[in-house]
Tab-separated table of C-alpha atoms in Angstrom:
chain	number	residue	atom	x	y	z
A	1	MET	CA	-8.319	-40.793	21.385
A	2	ALA	CA	-8.623	-39.627	17.461
A	3	SER	CA	-6.314	-37.787	16.075
A	4	ASP	CA	-7.225	-33.818	15.034
A	5	ALA	CA	-5.617	-34.443	11.423
A	6	HIS	CA	-7.381	-34.194	7.618
A	7	MET	CA	-6.497	-35.906	5.494
A	8	LEU	CA	-6.547	-33.280	1.874
A	9	SER	CA	-6.277	-35.107	-1.981
A	10	VAL	CA	-4.156	-33.209	-4.076
A	11	PRO	CA	-4.047	-33.163	-7.750
A	12	GLY	CA	-0.885	-32.791	-9.565
A	13	PRO	CA	1.252	-33.618	-12.312
A	14	HIS	CA	2.244	-36.984	-10.490
A	15	GLY	CA	-1.305	-37.889	-9.317
A	16	GLU	CA	-2.710	-37.940	-6.031
A	17	ARG	CA	-0.697	-37.252	-3.276
A	18	VAL	CA	-2.871	-36.851	0.024
A	19	VAL	CA	-1.710	-35.095	2.680
A	20	ARG	CA	-2.314	-34.830	5.822
A	21	ILE	CA	-3.432	-31.073	7.315
A	22	SER	CA	-2.736	-31.368	12.053
A	23	SER	CA	-5.402	-28.742	13.706
A	24	PRO	CA	-6.818	-28.135	11.034
A	25	GLY	CA	-9.363	-25.982	12.617
A	26	ARG	CA	-6.672	-23.774	13.841
A	27	VAL	CA	-7.749	-20.453	13.203
A	28	LEU	CA	-4.722	-18.287	10.649
A	29	TRP	CA	-6.724	-14.636	9.945
A	30	PRO	CA	-8.535	-14.338	13.260
A	31	ASP	CA	-11.303	-11.614	11.713
A	32	LEU	CA	-12.533	-13.629	9.184
A	33	GLY	CA	-12.165	-16.812	11.150
A	34	ILE	CA	-9.866	-18.565	8.255
A	35	THR	CA	-8.213	-21.604	8.604
A	36	LYS	CA	-5.625	-24.471	8.626
A	37	LEU	CA	-8.072	-26.325	6.328
A	38	ASP	CA	-9.233	-23.004	4.328
A	39	LEU	CA	-5.626	-22.602	3.485
A	40	ALA	CA	-4.768	-25.944	2.515
A	41	ARG	CA	-7.714	-25.879	0.630
A	42	TYR	CA	-6.869	-22.142	-1.492
A	43	LEU	CA	-3.610	-23.879	-2.388
A	44	VAL	CA	-5.294	-26.804	-3.693
A	45	ALA	CA	-8.028	-24.620	-5.734
A	46	VAL	CA	-4.857	-22.932	-6.745
A	47	GLY	CA	-2.591	-24.900	-7.135
A	48	GLU	CA	-2.014	-25.039	-10.876
A	49	ALA	CA	-0.599	-21.484	-11.334
A	50	PHE	CA	0.626	-20.855	-8.008
A	51	VAL	CA	3.517	-23.945	-8.929
A	52	ARG	CA	3.916	-22.120	-12.742
A	53	ALA	CA	4.464	-18.648	-10.301
A	54	ASN	CA	6.363	-19.536	-7.103
A	55	GLY	CA	8.070	-23.949	-8.555
A	56	ASP	CA	11.440	-24.551	-9.386
A	57	ARG	CA	12.764	-21.797	-7.606
A	58	PRO	CA	14.421	-20.761	-3.622
A	59	LEU	CA	11.860	-20.608	-1.766
A	60	ALA	CA	11.608	-18.817	1.499
A	61	LEU	CA	8.563	-19.311	4.292
A	62	GLN	CA	7.020	-17.519	6.439
A	63	ARG	CA	5.112	-19.370	9.355
A	64	PHE	CA	2.848	-18.401	11.584
A	65	PRO	CA	2.140	-21.645	13.931
A	66	GLY	CA	-0.352	-19.042	15.921
A	67	GLY	CA	-2.211	-17.379	12.821
A	68	ILE	CA	-1.012	-14.198	11.992
A	69	GLU	CA	-1.673	-12.416	14.664
A	70	GLY	CA	1.807	-14.611	16.459
A	71	GLU	CA	4.971	-15.152	16.283
A	72	GLU	CA	6.633	-15.641	12.640
A	73	PHE	CA	9.680	-16.929	12.004
A	74	PHE	CA	10.775	-17.735	8.471
A	75	SER	CA	12.321	-21.534	7.200
A	76	LYS	CA	14.177	-22.086	4.213
A	77	ASN	CA	15.599	-25.345	4.197
A	78	PRO	CA	13.721	-28.244	5.053
A	79	PRO	CA	12.377	-28.927	7.760
A	80	LYS	CA	12.557	-32.536	9.397
A	81	GLY	CA	10.353	-34.841	7.938
A	82	ALA	CA	9.595	-32.978	5.129
A	83	PRO	CA	8.258	-35.380	2.243
A	84	ASP	CA	10.069	-36.696	-0.554
A	85	PHE	CA	8.348	-34.855	-3.284
A	86	MET	CA	10.254	-31.516	-1.421
A	87	ARG	CA	13.344	-30.908	-2.502
A	88	ALA	CA	16.326	-28.895	-1.532
A	89	VAL	CA	18.864	-26.886	-3.836
A	90	THR	CA	21.466	-25.323	-2.848
A	91	VAL	CA	22.077	-21.666	-3.061
A	92	ARG	CA	24.871	-18.569	-2.114
A	93	TYR	CA	23.926	-16.280	0.198
A	94	PRO	CA	25.775	-12.408	0.135
A	95	SER	CA	27.632	-13.699	2.780
A	96	ALA	CA	29.332	-16.022	-0.480
A	97	ARG	CA	27.905	-19.121	2.417
A	98	THR	CA	25.710	-22.002	0.747
A	99	HIS	CA	22.469	-23.308	2.173
A	100	PRO	CA	20.107	-26.237	1.286
A	101	GLN	CA	16.844	-24.269	0.237
A	102	LEU	CA	12.954	-24.955	0.088
A	103	VAL	CA	12.207	-25.724	-3.071
A	104	ILE	CA	8.072	-26.656	-4.410
A	105	ASP	CA	7.823	-28.568	-7.487
A	106	GLU	CA	4.148	-29.522	-7.943
A	107	PRO	CA	0.908	-28.058	-5.470
A	108	ALA	CA	1.498	-30.624	-2.951
A	109	GLY	CA	4.554	-29.116	-1.187
A	110	ALA	CA	2.484	-25.541	-1.038
A	111	VAL	CA	-0.131	-27.369	0.731
A	112	TRP	CA	2.414	-29.317	2.013
A	113	ALA	CA	3.689	-25.889	3.371
A	114	ALA	CA	0.189	-24.898	4.680
A	115	GLN	CA	0.243	-27.502	7.080
A	116	MET	CA	3.805	-26.459	8.301
A	117	ASN	CA	2.022	-23.262	9.387
A	118	THR	CA	2.961	-21.001	6.478
A	119	VAL	CA	1.434	-18.009	5.033
A	120	VAL	CA	3.697	-16.055	2.349
A	121	PHE	CA	6.030	-17.448	0.219
A	122	HIS	CA	8.858	-15.711	-0.960
A	123	PRO	CA	10.573	-17.234	-4.189
A	124	TRP	CA	13.738	-16.391	-5.775
A	125	ALA	CA	14.172	-14.150	-8.635
A	126	SER	CA	16.403	-17.925	-10.056
A	127	ARG	CA	15.531	-20.822	-11.076
A	128	ALA	CA	16.354	-23.854	-8.911
A	129	GLU	CA	19.793	-25.061	-11.476
A	130	ASN	CA	20.782	-21.298	-12.204
A	131	SER	CA	20.142	-20.111	-8.601
A	132	ASP	CA	22.553	-17.734	-9.348
A	133	ASN	CA	21.475	-15.754	-12.373
A	134	PRO	CA	18.281	-14.264	-12.616
A	135	ASP	CA	15.425	-15.034	-14.813
A	136	GLN	CA	12.983	-12.390	-13.264
A	137	LEU	CA	13.707	-8.772	-13.453
A	138	ARG	CA	11.804	-7.215	-10.024
A	139	ILE	CA	10.120	-4.015	-9.211
A	140	ASP	CA	8.429	-2.955	-6.090
A	141	LEU	CA	6.497	0.311	-6.480
A	142	ASP	CA	6.290	1.535	-2.203
A	143	PRO	CA	3.992	3.910	-1.668
A	144	GLN	CA	4.975	6.003	1.206
A	145	PRO	CA	3.037	7.735	4.212
A	146	GLY	CA	1.330	10.216	2.709
A	147	THR	CA	0.115	8.295	-0.673
A	148	GLY	CA	-0.759	4.207	-1.474
A	149	PHE	CA	-2.306	2.200	-4.588
A	150	ALA	CA	-3.706	4.680	-6.010
A	151	GLU	CA	-0.404	6.741	-6.490
A	152	ALA	CA	1.357	3.718	-7.088
A	153	VAL	CA	-0.762	2.862	-10.710
A	154	PRO	CA	0.310	5.436	-13.043
A	155	ALA	CA	4.055	5.217	-11.508
A	156	ALA	CA	3.804	0.588	-12.936
A	157	LEU	CA	1.768	2.105	-16.384
A	158	GLU	CA	5.066	3.760	-16.412
A	159	LEU	CA	7.274	1.858	-15.843
A	160	ARG	CA	5.793	-0.767	-18.021
A	161	SER	CA	6.709	2.339	-21.184
A	162	VAL	CA	9.836	2.395	-19.538
A	163	LEU	CA	11.049	-0.910	-19.815
A	164	ALA	CA	9.492	-1.314	-22.993
A	165	GLU	CA	11.739	1.070	-24.610
A	166	ALA	CA	14.643	-1.148	-22.968
A	167	GLY	CA	12.549	-3.695	-24.787
A	168	LEU	CA	11.353	-6.252	-22.397
A	169	THR	CA	7.657	-7.505	-21.710
A	170	ALA	CA	6.653	-6.435	-17.709
A	171	PHE	CA	3.666	-8.336	-15.627
A	172	ILE	CA	1.822	-6.636	-13.028
A	173	LYS	CA	0.042	-7.782	-9.586
A	174	THR	CA	-0.486	-6.642	-6.791
A	175	SER	CA	1.897	-6.764	-3.522
A	176	GLY	CA	-1.533	-7.386	-1.487
A	177	ASN	CA	-0.469	-4.842	0.966
A	178	ARG	CA	-1.049	-1.247	-0.730
A	179	GLY	CA	1.961	-1.954	-3.508
A	180	LEU	CA	2.581	-2.931	-6.629
A	181	HIS	CA	5.460	-5.067	-7.881
A	182	VAL	CA	6.319	-5.068	-12.416
A	183	PHE	CA	7.832	-8.093	-13.455
A	184	ALA	CA	9.821	-8.623	-16.087
A	185	PRO	CA	11.332	-12.478	-17.949
A	186	ILE	CA	14.762	-12.068	-18.824
A	187	GLU	CA	17.546	-14.025	-19.803
A	188	PRO	CA	18.887	-16.120	-17.333
A	189	THR	CA	22.369	-14.911	-18.723
A	190	HIS	CA	23.244	-12.181	-15.451
A	191	GLU	CA	23.668	-12.290	-11.717
A	192	PHE	CA	22.405	-10.529	-9.382
A	193	LEU	CA	24.338	-7.245	-9.521
A	194	ASP	CA	23.832	-6.978	-12.913
A	195	VAL	CA	19.866	-7.551	-12.778
A	196	ARG	CA	19.987	-4.884	-9.881
A	197	HIS	CA	22.281	-2.486	-11.701
A	198	ALA	CA	19.991	-2.808	-14.771
A	199	VAL	CA	16.715	-2.199	-12.318
A	200	ILE	CA	18.958	1.219	-11.130
A	201	GLY	CA	18.950	2.228	-14.335
A	202	ALA	CA	15.381	1.506	-15.076
A	203	ALA	CA	14.121	3.189	-11.810
A	204	ARG	CA	16.030	5.709	-12.502
A	205	GLU	CA	14.987	6.628	-15.554
A	206	LEU	CA	10.980	6.044	-13.807
A	207	GLU	CA	12.317	8.875	-11.681
A	208	ARG	CA	13.411	11.463	-14.063
A	209	ARG	CA	10.063	11.218	-15.807
A	210	MET	CA	7.587	10.973	-12.460
A	211	PRO	CA	10.399	12.577	-10.352
A	212	LYS	CA	7.383	15.070	-8.522
A	213	ALA	CA	5.249	10.719	-8.015
A	214	VAL	CA	8.350	8.514	-7.353
A	215	THR	CA	11.658	8.292	-6.416
A	216	THR	CA	14.672	5.498	-5.727
A	217	ALA	CA	16.172	7.696	-2.816
A	218	TRP	CA	16.950	4.755	0.051
A	219	TRP	CA	16.673	6.934	3.502
A	220	LYS	CA	13.169	7.378	4.177
A	221	GLU	CA	13.423	10.502	5.096
A	222	GLU	CA	14.408	11.647	1.703
A	223	ARG	CA	11.679	9.968	-0.231
A	224	GLY	CA	8.466	12.643	1.033
A	225	GLU	CA	4.586	11.539	-0.067
A	226	ARG	CA	5.942	9.321	-3.269
A	227	VAL	CA	6.203	5.598	-4.056
A	228	PHE	CA	9.547	4.702	-3.753
A	229	VAL	CA	11.330	2.419	-6.477
A	230	ASP	CA	12.527	-0.308	-4.461
A	231	PHE	CA	16.046	-1.154	-6.517
A	232	ASN	CA	16.834	-3.858	-3.544
A	233	GLN	CA	14.678	-5.906	-3.865
A	234	ALA	CA	16.594	-6.843	-6.718
A	235	ASN	CA	19.530	-8.096	-5.214
A	236	ARG	CA	20.361	-12.059	-4.215
A	237	ASP	CA	18.616	-12.890	-0.794
A	238	ARG	CA	15.919	-10.711	-1.058
A	239	THR	CA	12.356	-11.722	-2.491
A	240	MET	CA	8.534	-10.086	-2.081
A	241	ALA	CA	5.610	-12.728	-1.578
A	242	GLY	CA	4.990	-14.717	-4.453
A	243	ALA	CA	1.881	-14.408	-7.232
A	244	TYR	CA	-0.944	-16.148	-5.164
A	245	SER	CA	0.976	-16.477	-2.049
A	246	PRO	CA	-1.979	-15.015	0.477
A	247	ARG	CA	-0.394	-12.222	3.197
A	248	ALA	CA	-0.720	-11.952	7.181
A	249	LEU	CA	-2.405	-8.935	7.121
A	250	PRO	CA	-6.509	-9.309	8.640
A	251	HIS	CA	-8.188	-9.186	5.964
A	252	ALA	CA	-6.254	-12.271	4.319
A	253	PRO	CA	-5.600	-10.931	0.925
A	254	VAL	CA	-3.236	-12.372	-2.025
A	255	SER	CA	-0.653	-10.818	-4.257
A	256	CYS	CA	-2.436	-11.138	-6.990
A	257	PRO	CA	-1.017	-10.663	-10.793
A	258	LEU	CA	-3.256	-8.765	-13.177
A	259	ALA	CA	-4.061	-7.766	-16.822
A	260	TRP	CA	-2.536	-4.375	-17.226
A	261	GLU	CA	-5.610	-3.469	-18.534
A	262	GLU	CA	-7.634	-4.307	-15.105
A	263	LEU	CA	-5.111	-1.560	-13.350
A	264	GLU	CA	-6.384	1.251	-13.565
A	265	THR	CA	-9.916	-0.185	-11.802
A	266	THR	CA	-8.986	-2.376	-9.964
A	267	ASP	CA	-9.393	-2.586	-5.741
A	268	PRO	CA	-6.805	-4.917	-4.588
A	269	ALA	CA	-8.958	-5.502	-1.358
A	270	SER	CA	-11.134	-7.816	-3.114
A	271	PHE	CA	-8.265	-10.292	-3.895
A	272	THR	CA	-8.026	-12.620	-0.856
A	273	VAL	CA	-7.837	-15.984	0.271
A	274	LEU	CA	-11.413	-16.292	-0.286
A	275	THR	CA	-12.066	-14.849	-3.969
A	276	ILE	CA	-8.666	-15.924	-6.253
A	277	PRO	CA	-10.191	-19.234	-6.322
A	278	GLU	CA	-13.162	-18.148	-7.873
A	279	ARG	CA	-11.370	-15.740	-9.756
A	280	LEU	CA	-8.964	-18.015	-11.582
A	281	ARG	CA	-11.591	-19.905	-13.028
A	282	SER	CA	-13.615	-16.939	-14.941
A	283	VAL	CA	-10.265	-14.731	-15.480
A	284	GLY	CA	-7.607	-17.182	-15.837
A	285	ASP	CA	-3.096	-16.581	-14.686
A	286	PRO	CA	-2.590	-13.727	-17.042
A	287	TRP	CA	0.691	-14.718	-15.477
A	288	ALA	CA	0.354	-17.658	-17.671
A	289	ASP	CA	2.499	-17.192	-20.603
A	290	MET	CA	5.301	-14.938	-18.752
A	291	HIS	CA	8.520	-16.442	-19.451
A	292	ALA	CA	7.101	-17.755	-22.753
A	293	ARG	CA	9.525	-14.366	-24.570
A	294	PRO	CA	12.540	-13.250	-22.189
A	295	GLY	CA	14.368	-10.346	-22.663
A	296	SER	CA	18.098	-8.719	-22.252
A	297	ILE	CA	18.377	-5.739	-20.223
A	298	SER	CA	21.707	-5.592	-22.461
A	299	GLU	CA	19.967	-1.957	-22.464
A	300	LEU	CA	19.344	-1.382	-19.569
A	301	LEU	CA	22.765	-1.824	-18.450
A	302	GLY	CA	23.361	0.128	-21.323
A	303	TRP	CA	21.270	2.688	-19.416
A	304	TRP	CA	23.287	2.275	-16.067
A	305	GLU	CA	27.056	3.409	-17.942
A	306	ARG	CA	25.360	6.030	-19.177
A	307	ASP	CA	24.380	7.404	-15.473
A	308	LEU	CA	27.506	5.992	-13.911
A	309	ALA	CA	29.379	8.693	-17.128
A	310	ALA	CA	26.742	10.881	-16.249
A	311	GLY	CA	28.384	10.916	-12.549
A	312	LEU	CA	25.571	9.344	-10.239
A	313	GLY	CA	26.744	5.876	-8.868
A	314	GLU	CA	26.130	3.061	-7.122
A	315	LEU	CA	22.682	3.207	-4.976
A	316	PRO	CA	23.572	1.421	-0.635
A	317	PHE	CA	23.096	-1.512	-0.188
A	318	PRO	CA	20.546	-2.740	2.452
A	319	PRO	CA	22.770	-3.103	5.901
A	320	ASP	CA	23.094	-6.759	7.129
A	321	TYR	CA	24.912	-6.804	2.645
A	322	PRO	CA	28.887	-6.689	2.648
A	323	LYS	CA	30.071	-3.328	1.595
A	324	MET	CA	30.449	-2.947	-1.715
A	325	PRO	CA	32.404	-1.047	-4.159
A	326	GLY	CA	31.911	2.211	-5.254
A	327	GLU	CA	28.866	2.433	-2.509
A	328	PRO	CA	28.017	5.242	-0.894
A	329	PRO	CA	27.308	5.320	3.259
A	330	ARG	CA	24.517	4.322	4.829
A	331	VAL	CA	24.938	6.346	7.746
A	332	GLN	CA	21.087	7.968	7.041
A	333	PRO	CA	21.879	11.521	7.309
A	334	SER	CA	20.101	13.778	9.716
A	335	ARG	CA	18.608	16.730	8.934
A	336	ALA	CA	17.835	17.519	12.453
A	337	ARG	CA	21.906	17.635	12.767
A	338	LYS	CA	22.468	19.259	9.815
A	339	THR	CA	19.666	22.308	10.941
A	340	GLU	CA	21.998	22.734	14.038
A	341	ASP	CA	25.119	22.571	12.637
């Protein structure tokens, strides 16, 4: 029986590689009929920008063997049979356990990941050879119920100003859903906990300026109809969908880098697997020079220390993290119980 496979040519820094795509007609996004081969071709089309944003970083793959409506799982270490152009780097998790994690160095690696039914790519904030020290400060602006993308936009613009006052240059991308991701390139001289504290310093300053619009409240019942500034995305082993990564949503959206001038007039739903290749050809990559001038988090750490002195302490960590010094209780308060009391 003839094999149901497609041999896809993938250009890259080491010349052209041919990646075998098995079951090329498998539908990943049923509403649009986008197949596994379509996804692989998308990754060829955006390959240079995709690797620039996500390459040379520990990476987790969110895989959907039966399409986005089926079961999913995450791969971190290289699966058996990975080609020789894929590599791994040993990273340390919050538990202090170490483990090998995938690294993509060229477009063929992303296409191979699509062959393995990867839909969403989750890169670390640090480089493969210095995985303990992030070179990106990342802040996730997450609209809560009653808010949406429109409410995230002014928060992102003010956050850009906050970071500029701290000496950092901010870059923006859509999350691929309702939110926005703000990144700033930083010198890789501090470990994750320091960068988390820098993020909290920026988040609290943003909250002071926009108290009715944004919140740093970790417990969902305390957030109200505001945009949550998710400081815990700065933790070790916490990732968000990478730039140009597809998302597992019905309209096949992509987490898309933007120029700041586009933000107030953009429609995030327009950035999809079907539209991004033409956008890159016509507009270019707004993140192409992101790491040309990394900044320092020293000013933000000064804000963190200032807030500590004012009585603002550590904020909660995710429940699967080891208990941290100075961390408040993790048990969510119950307003109903308080009312009864």
